[in-house]
Amino acid sequence: MLDTAPLKIEAPIIDGRPTGSFSSAKKRRTYWILIAVLSVLSVLFAGAILAWGNPMPYGTQGFWRIAELRATSLVVILVVVICQAVATIAFQTVTNNRIITPSILGFEALYVAVQTSAVYFMGIAGVVALQGLAQFSLQVALMVVFSLLLYGWLLTGKYANLQVMLLVGIVIGGGLRSISTFMQRLLTPSEFDVLTARLFGSVANADASYFPLAIPLCIAAAGFLYWRSRRLNVTALGRDVTSNLGINHKREVIIVLFFVSVLMAVSTSLIGPMTFFGFLTAILAYQFAGTHDHKYVFPIAVLTGFVVLAGSYFVLKNIFYAEGAVSIIIEAVGGLVFLAVILRKGRL
């Protein structure tokens, strides 16, 4: 008689080591435990942002109206986290470098230059002139076009080189910052004060009117990069291995950088510069995930980023009454982590 018992399919093992996304069953269990913990923390922080300190009785119309107003900040945090986390991890993958972020391409510098130019030429009214869905769309378009010109110039030529592109991005960003600084020195004290508030990354800078464009762009770009997780895994192996496996490395890099530019443009135009937030999220995600498979790294990066940003926002707003300092604290912590990674590069 034939044995009809179902076959048990196990992960392939080579030289005693599993060849799947995780090096051991223990690391897989640890990953899913962390996902559960981070998910619970995310729900708790989200609920706290919506309900904490609400003066109206729970369940009343007034309570839900206040919660609805607070939900705008929650949506902004979620969009920024997705954009920063996914963009940074994808960017580090195609550049094969864990200590740089998409900010190196000059997105923040371009944002600062646009904001400064508006105030310089139109005065305080320039800040109002840059608010609204049309103006938000223009800023996003400018940043994406800027990045596409940079990629098209430096990645498709005869001597295409990714490292040269990064160096040129640094130089352009430095030039834009210098021009912005020059214009800021010519502003009146009142104009400078108004401008400074816009140059710090803050949830308060966002507006619900931006959501019809920001949310679809965020979902489309992040979803596309997640869908191509397997290709990102291969691209991370380097140009030679990627080409030997039948994938056009240059084409993959340009595609990924385009969607990275969309995500960074949305995040920066929505709340302003946050240079080290994506870096902090990516570093923590790789430490928590226990794998280099992007299919697993992306989700834990988003959850980690949400816990960090939403938790910081809740604590600073409700305990220290300084929600405007969220980006300053995160940038300071991110900068310290960046220095730690530089000093311990051989072990991280």
Short mmCIF file of C-alpha atoms in Angstrom, two decimals:
data_model
loop_
_atom_site.label_atom_id
_atom_site.label_comp_id
_atom_site.label_asym_id
_atom_site.label_seq_id
_atom_site.Cartn_x
_atom_site.Cartn_y
_atom_site.Cartn_z
CA MET A 1 0.00 0.00 0.00
CA LEU A 2 1.11 3.52 -0.77
CA ASP A 3 1.83 5.89 2.09
CA THR A 4 -0.61 8.79 1.69
CA ALA A 5 0.55 10.78 4.73
CA PRO A 6 1.17 14.47 3.90
CA LEU A 7 4.75 15.44 3.28
CA LYS A 8 6.39 17.89 5.66
CA ILE A 9 8.30 20.53 3.73
CA GLU A 10 11.11 22.08 5.74
CA ALA A 11 13.37 25.03 4.98
CA PRO A 12 16.42 23.91 2.99
CA ILE A 13 19.63 23.58 4.99
CA ILE A 14 23.13 24.00 3.59
CA ASP A 15 26.17 23.18 5.76
CA GLY A 16 23.88 22.93 8.77
CA ARG A 17 22.42 26.44 8.29
CA PRO A 18 18.89 27.36 7.11
CA THR A 19 18.80 29.29 3.83
CA GLY A 20 15.56 31.15 4.41
CA SER A 21 15.02 34.76 5.48
CA PHE A 22 16.00 33.96 9.07
CA SER A 23 19.11 32.11 10.18
CA SER A 24 17.22 30.14 12.82
CA ALA A 25 13.72 29.37 14.04
CA LYS A 26 14.48 31.34 17.21
CA LYS A 27 15.13 34.52 15.23
CA ARG A 28 11.88 34.02 13.32
CA ARG A 29 9.93 33.72 16.58
CA THR A 30 11.72 36.75 18.00
CA TYR A 31 10.77 38.74 14.90
CA TRP A 32 7.07 38.01 15.22
CA ILE A 33 7.15 38.70 18.97
CA LEU A 34 8.70 42.11 18.25
CA ILE A 35 6.07 42.77 15.58
CA ALA A 36 3.34 42.02 18.13
CA VAL A 37 4.95 44.22 20.82
CA LEU A 38 5.50 47.14 18.43
CA SER A 39 1.94 46.81 17.12
CA VAL A 40 0.52 46.98 20.65
CA LEU A 41 2.68 50.00 21.46
CA SER A 42 1.58 51.68 18.23
CA VAL A 43 -2.10 51.17 19.09
CA LEU A 44 -1.55 52.46 22.63
CA PHE A 45 0.24 55.62 21.48
CA ALA A 46 -2.35 56.22 18.77
CA GLY A 47 -5.17 55.86 21.28
CA ALA A 48 -3.37 58.10 23.76
CA ILE A 49 -2.89 60.85 21.17
CA LEU A 50 -6.61 60.74 20.34
CA ALA A 51 -8.01 60.48 23.89
CA TRP A 52 -5.49 61.79 26.42
CA GLY A 53 -6.53 65.09 27.96
CA ASN A 54 -9.79 65.23 26.00
CA PRO A 55 -12.02 67.50 28.15
CA MET A 56 -15.28 66.05 26.83
CA PRO A 57 -16.88 62.87 28.25
CA TYR A 58 -15.99 59.71 26.37
CA GLY A 59 -18.46 58.79 23.64
CA THR A 60 -20.07 62.19 23.32
CA GLN A 61 -20.22 64.15 20.10
CA GLY A 62 -17.74 66.69 21.48
CA PHE A 63 -15.28 63.93 22.38
CA TRP A 64 -15.28 62.50 18.86
CA ARG A 65 -15.02 65.95 17.32
CA ILE A 66 -11.85 66.67 19.30
CA ALA A 67 -10.52 63.19 18.52
CA GLU A 68 -11.17 63.82 14.83
CA LEU A 69 -9.09 66.99 14.98
CA ARG A 70 -6.27 65.09 16.67
CA ALA A 71 -6.53 62.33 14.07
CA THR A 72 -5.01 64.74 11.54
CA SER A 73 -1.74 64.71 13.50
CA LEU A 74 -1.92 60.92 13.70
CA VAL A 75 -2.31 60.57 9.92
CA VAL A 76 0.60 62.98 9.37
CA ILE A 77 2.81 60.91 11.69
CA LEU A 78 1.87 57.68 9.89
CA VAL A 79 2.55 59.13 6.42
CA VAL A 80 5.91 60.58 7.49
CA VAL A 81 6.96 57.33 9.16
CA ILE A 82 6.13 55.23 6.09
CA CYS A 83 7.90 57.66 3.76
CA GLN A 84 11.04 58.02 5.87
CA ALA A 85 11.40 54.36 6.86
CA VAL A 86 10.80 52.80 3.44
CA ALA A 87 12.80 55.46 1.56
CA THR A 88 15.84 55.21 3.84
CA ILE A 89 16.03 51.41 3.78
CA ALA A 90 15.60 51.26 -0.01
CA PHE A 91 18.16 54.04 -0.51
CA GLN A 92 20.73 52.33 1.71
CA THR A 93 20.16 49.11 -0.21
CA VAL A 94 20.84 50.48 -3.69
CA THR A 95 23.81 52.55 -2.46
CA ASN A 96 25.12 49.57 -0.44
CA ASN A 97 25.83 51.89 2.49
CA ARG A 98 24.20 51.84 5.94
CA ILE A 99 25.42 55.25 7.13
CA ILE A 100 23.81 57.57 4.58
CA THR A 101 20.23 58.73 4.10
CA PRO A 102 18.24 60.14 1.14
CA SER A 103 18.75 63.58 2.70
CA ILE A 104 22.22 63.50 1.18
CA LEU A 105 20.63 64.20 -2.22
CA GLY A 106 19.57 67.67 -1.09
CA PHE A 107 15.82 67.33 -0.46
CA GLU A 108 15.98 69.27 2.81
CA ALA A 109 18.26 71.90 1.26
CA LEU A 110 15.80 72.40 -1.60
CA TYR A 111 12.89 72.69 0.85
CA VAL A 112 14.78 75.31 2.89
CA ALA A 113 15.69 77.21 -0.29
CA VAL A 114 12.05 77.29 -1.48
CA GLN A 115 10.73 78.44 1.90
CA THR A 116 13.46 81.05 2.31
CA SER A 117 13.00 82.39 -1.21
CA ALA A 118 9.26 82.82 -0.67
CA VAL A 119 9.79 84.88 2.49
CA TYR A 120 12.71 86.81 0.98
CA PHE A 121 10.78 87.92 -2.11
CA MET A 122 7.26 88.20 -0.67
CA GLY A 123 7.82 88.85 3.01
CA ILE A 124 5.72 87.15 5.69
CA ALA A 125 2.98 86.70 3.09
CA GLY A 126 5.33 84.24 1.37
CA VAL A 127 4.63 81.64 4.07
CA VAL A 128 0.89 81.89 3.36
CA ALA A 129 1.57 81.76 -0.37
CA LEU A 130 3.23 78.34 0.05
CA GLN A 131 0.24 76.82 1.86
CA GLY A 132 -2.46 74.86 0.05
CA LEU A 133 -2.73 71.73 -2.06
CA ALA A 134 -1.51 73.41 -5.25
CA GLN A 135 1.59 74.78 -3.54
CA PHE A 136 2.22 71.44 -1.85
CA SER A 137 1.96 69.71 -5.23
CA LEU A 138 4.43 72.19 -6.70
CA GLN A 139 6.99 71.55 -3.95
CA VAL A 140 6.70 67.79 -4.39
CA ALA A 141 7.04 68.13 -8.17
CA LEU A 142 10.11 70.37 -7.84
CA MET A 143 11.86 67.87 -5.58
CA VAL A 144 11.05 64.88 -7.79
CA VAL A 145 12.12 66.69 -10.96
CA PHE A 146 15.32 67.82 -9.22
CA SER A 147 16.17 64.24 -8.28
CA LEU A 148 15.29 62.87 -11.73
CA LEU A 149 17.59 65.39 -13.38
CA LEU A 150 20.34 64.35 -10.98
CA TYR A 151 19.81 60.64 -11.69
CA GLY A 152 19.43 61.12 -15.43
CA TRP A 153 22.61 63.15 -15.62
CA LEU A 154 24.82 61.03 -13.39
CA LEU A 155 23.49 57.47 -13.79
CA THR A 156 22.80 57.15 -17.51
CA GLY A 157 25.92 58.72 -18.97
CA LYS A 158 28.99 56.99 -20.29
CA TYR A 159 30.75 57.24 -16.94
CA ALA A 160 27.74 56.57 -14.75
CA ASN A 161 28.75 56.30 -11.11
CA LEU A 162 26.56 56.14 -8.02
CA GLN A 163 29.27 57.51 -5.73
CA VAL A 164 29.75 60.54 -7.97
CA MET A 165 25.99 61.13 -7.87
CA LEU A 166 26.07 61.17 -4.06
CA LEU A 167 29.00 63.59 -4.00
CA VAL A 168 27.27 65.91 -6.48
CA GLY A 169 24.13 65.74 -4.32
CA ILE A 170 26.16 66.84 -1.30
CA VAL A 171 27.71 69.74 -3.25
CA ILE A 172 24.34 70.91 -4.61
CA GLY A 173 22.79 70.66 -1.15
CA GLY A 174 25.63 72.70 0.32
CA GLY A 175 25.22 75.34 -2.38
CA LEU A 176 21.48 75.62 -1.76
CA ARG A 177 22.05 75.97 1.99
CA SER A 178 24.59 78.72 1.39
CA ILE A 179 22.16 80.66 -0.79
CA SER A 180 19.41 80.18 1.81
CA THR A 181 21.69 81.40 4.60
CA PHE A 182 22.59 84.51 2.59
CA MET A 183 18.91 85.37 2.03
CA GLN A 184 18.06 84.70 5.69
CA ARG A 185 20.65 87.23 6.82
CA LEU A 186 18.86 89.90 4.80
CA LEU A 187 15.45 89.25 6.38
CA THR A 188 13.94 91.40 9.09
CA PRO A 189 13.75 89.85 12.60
CA SER A 190 9.99 89.27 12.29
CA GLU A 191 10.35 87.60 8.89
CA PHE A 192 13.19 85.44 10.17
CA ASP A 193 11.14 84.30 13.17
CA VAL A 194 8.25 83.27 10.94
CA LEU A 195 10.59 81.46 8.56
CA THR A 196 12.42 79.62 11.34
CA ALA A 197 9.18 78.00 12.47
CA ARG A 198 8.79 76.51 8.98
CA LEU A 199 12.35 75.21 8.76
CA PHE A 200 12.02 72.82 11.72
CA GLY A 201 10.36 69.51 10.99
CA SER A 202 7.04 69.66 12.83
CA VAL A 203 3.72 67.85 12.65
CA ALA A 204 2.08 71.26 12.99
CA ASN A 205 3.46 72.27 9.57
CA ALA A 206 1.14 69.79 7.83
CA ASP A 207 -2.42 70.47 6.75
CA ALA A 208 -5.28 68.05 6.14
CA SER A 209 -5.78 69.62 2.71
CA TYR A 210 -2.50 67.93 1.63
CA PHE A 211 -3.84 64.42 2.27
CA PRO A 212 -5.58 63.87 -1.13
CA LEU A 213 -2.14 63.97 -2.75
CA ALA A 214 0.22 62.93 0.05
CA ILE A 215 -1.57 59.71 1.08
CA PRO A 216 -1.95 58.19 -2.43
CA LEU A 217 1.67 59.02 -3.31
CA CYS A 218 2.88 57.51 -0.04
CA ILE A 219 0.86 54.31 -0.45
CA ALA A 220 1.76 53.90 -4.14
CA ALA A 221 5.51 54.46 -3.73
CA ALA A 222 5.90 52.45 -0.51
CA GLY A 223 3.68 49.67 -1.84
CA PHE A 224 5.69 49.44 -5.04
CA LEU A 225 9.01 49.17 -3.16
CA TYR A 226 7.56 46.51 -0.85
CA TRP A 227 6.26 44.61 -3.88
CA ARG A 228 9.81 44.60 -5.28
CA SER A 229 11.34 43.33 -2.03
CA ARG A 230 12.90 40.31 -3.75
CA ARG A 231 14.58 42.50 -6.34
CA LEU A 232 15.88 44.74 -3.57
CA ASN A 233 17.32 41.65 -1.86
CA VAL A 234 19.22 40.84 -5.04
CA THR A 235 20.28 44.45 -5.66
CA ALA A 236 21.78 44.53 -2.17
CA LEU A 237 24.28 41.87 -3.29
CA GLY A 238 26.02 44.36 -5.58
CA ARG A 239 26.29 45.17 -9.28
CA ASP A 240 28.16 42.04 -10.36
CA VAL A 241 25.91 39.52 -8.59
CA THR A 242 22.77 41.36 -9.70
CA SER A 243 23.90 41.36 -13.34
CA ASN A 244 24.90 37.67 -13.20
CA LEU A 245 21.39 36.84 -11.98
CA GLY A 246 19.88 38.52 -15.05
CA ILE A 247 18.74 41.81 -13.52
CA ASN A 248 19.66 45.17 -15.01
CA HIS A 249 21.37 46.77 -12.02
CA LYS A 250 21.37 50.34 -13.35
CA ARG A 251 17.68 50.15 -14.24
CA GLU A 252 16.81 48.83 -10.78
CA VAL A 253 18.79 51.60 -9.08
CA ILE A 254 17.08 54.34 -11.11
CA ILE A 255 13.61 52.89 -10.44
CA VAL A 256 14.25 52.63 -6.71
CA LEU A 257 15.75 56.13 -6.51
CA PHE A 258 12.72 57.56 -8.31
CA PHE A 259 10.30 56.15 -5.74
CA VAL A 260 12.66 57.13 -2.92
CA SER A 261 12.56 60.70 -4.24
CA VAL A 262 8.74 60.63 -4.27
CA LEU A 263 8.61 59.43 -0.66
CA MET A 264 11.17 61.96 0.53
CA ALA A 265 9.50 64.79 -1.38
CA VAL A 266 6.14 63.98 0.24
CA SER A 267 7.62 63.76 3.75
CA THR A 268 9.74 66.91 3.48
CA SER A 269 6.98 68.98 1.85
CA LEU A 270 4.50 67.77 4.47
CA ILE A 271 6.32 68.57 7.73
CA GLY A 272 9.76 69.90 6.83
CA PRO A 273 13.31 68.52 7.22
CA MET A 274 13.99 65.49 9.45
CA THR A 275 17.51 64.48 8.49
CA PHE A 276 18.25 61.69 10.96
CA PHE A 277 14.81 60.23 11.61
CA GLY A 278 14.94 57.81 8.68
CA PHE A 279 18.48 56.80 9.61
CA LEU A 280 17.44 56.12 13.21
CA THR A 281 14.46 54.06 12.08
CA ALA A 282 16.50 52.01 9.60
CA ILE A 283 19.26 51.22 12.11
CA LEU A 284 16.76 50.10 14.76
CA ALA A 285 14.81 48.07 12.19
CA TYR A 286 17.86 46.10 11.07
CA GLN A 287 18.82 45.45 14.70
CA PHE A 288 15.30 44.26 15.57
CA ALA A 289 14.50 42.29 12.41
CA GLY A 290 17.36 39.78 12.54
CA THR A 291 17.20 39.44 8.75
CA HIS A 292 18.13 41.37 5.62
CA ASP A 293 15.00 40.32 3.70
CA HIS A 294 13.18 43.56 2.82
CA LYS A 295 9.84 41.78 3.02
CA TYR A 296 10.37 41.61 6.79
CA VAL A 297 12.54 44.69 7.34
CA PHE A 298 10.02 47.18 5.88
CA PRO A 299 7.13 46.32 8.28
CA ILE A 300 9.26 46.39 11.42
CA ALA A 301 10.85 49.67 10.26
CA VAL A 302 7.43 51.31 9.88
CA LEU A 303 6.24 50.07 13.28
CA THR A 304 9.49 51.13 14.96
CA GLY A 305 9.34 54.57 13.38
CA PHE A 306 5.70 55.01 14.41
CA VAL A 307 6.45 54.08 18.03
CA VAL A 308 9.41 56.48 18.12
CA LEU A 309 7.67 59.44 16.47
CA ALA A 310 4.19 58.99 17.97
CA GLY A 311 5.65 58.25 21.40
CA SER A 312 7.89 61.34 21.27
CA TYR A 313 5.00 63.49 20.09
CA PHE A 314 2.69 62.26 22.87
CA VAL A 315 5.26 62.65 25.66
CA LEU A 316 6.48 66.10 24.61
CA LYS A 317 2.96 67.41 23.98
CA ASN A 318 1.22 66.12 27.09
CA ILE A 319 4.00 66.04 29.67
CA PHE A 320 6.46 68.76 28.67
CA TYR A 321 4.01 70.83 26.57
CA ALA A 322 6.61 71.21 23.84
CA GLU A 323 5.33 69.25 20.83
CA GLY A 324 7.24 71.63 18.57
CA ALA A 325 10.50 70.18 19.90
CA VAL A 326 9.79 66.63 18.67
CA SER A 327 11.98 66.94 15.59
CA ILE A 328 14.77 68.59 17.59
CA ILE A 329 14.87 65.70 20.09
CA ILE A 330 14.68 63.04 17.37
CA GLU A 331 17.39 64.75 15.33
CA ALA A 332 19.62 64.95 18.41
CA VAL A 333 19.10 61.26 19.23
CA GLY A 334 19.49 60.31 15.56
CA GLY A 335 22.72 62.29 15.35
CA LEU A 336 24.12 60.50 18.39
CA VAL A 337 23.16 57.13 16.91
CA PHE A 338 24.82 58.17 13.64
CA LEU A 339 28.06 58.94 15.50
CA ALA A 340 27.82 55.62 17.35
CA VAL A 341 27.44 53.76 14.06
CA ILE A 342 30.43 55.58 12.59
CA LEU A 343 32.57 54.70 15.63
CA ARG A 344 31.36 51.07 15.69
CA LYS A 345 31.11 50.56 11.95
CA GLY A 346 32.82 47.20 12.11
CA ARG A 347 30.15 45.76 14.40
CA LEU A 348 26.85 47.25 13.11
#
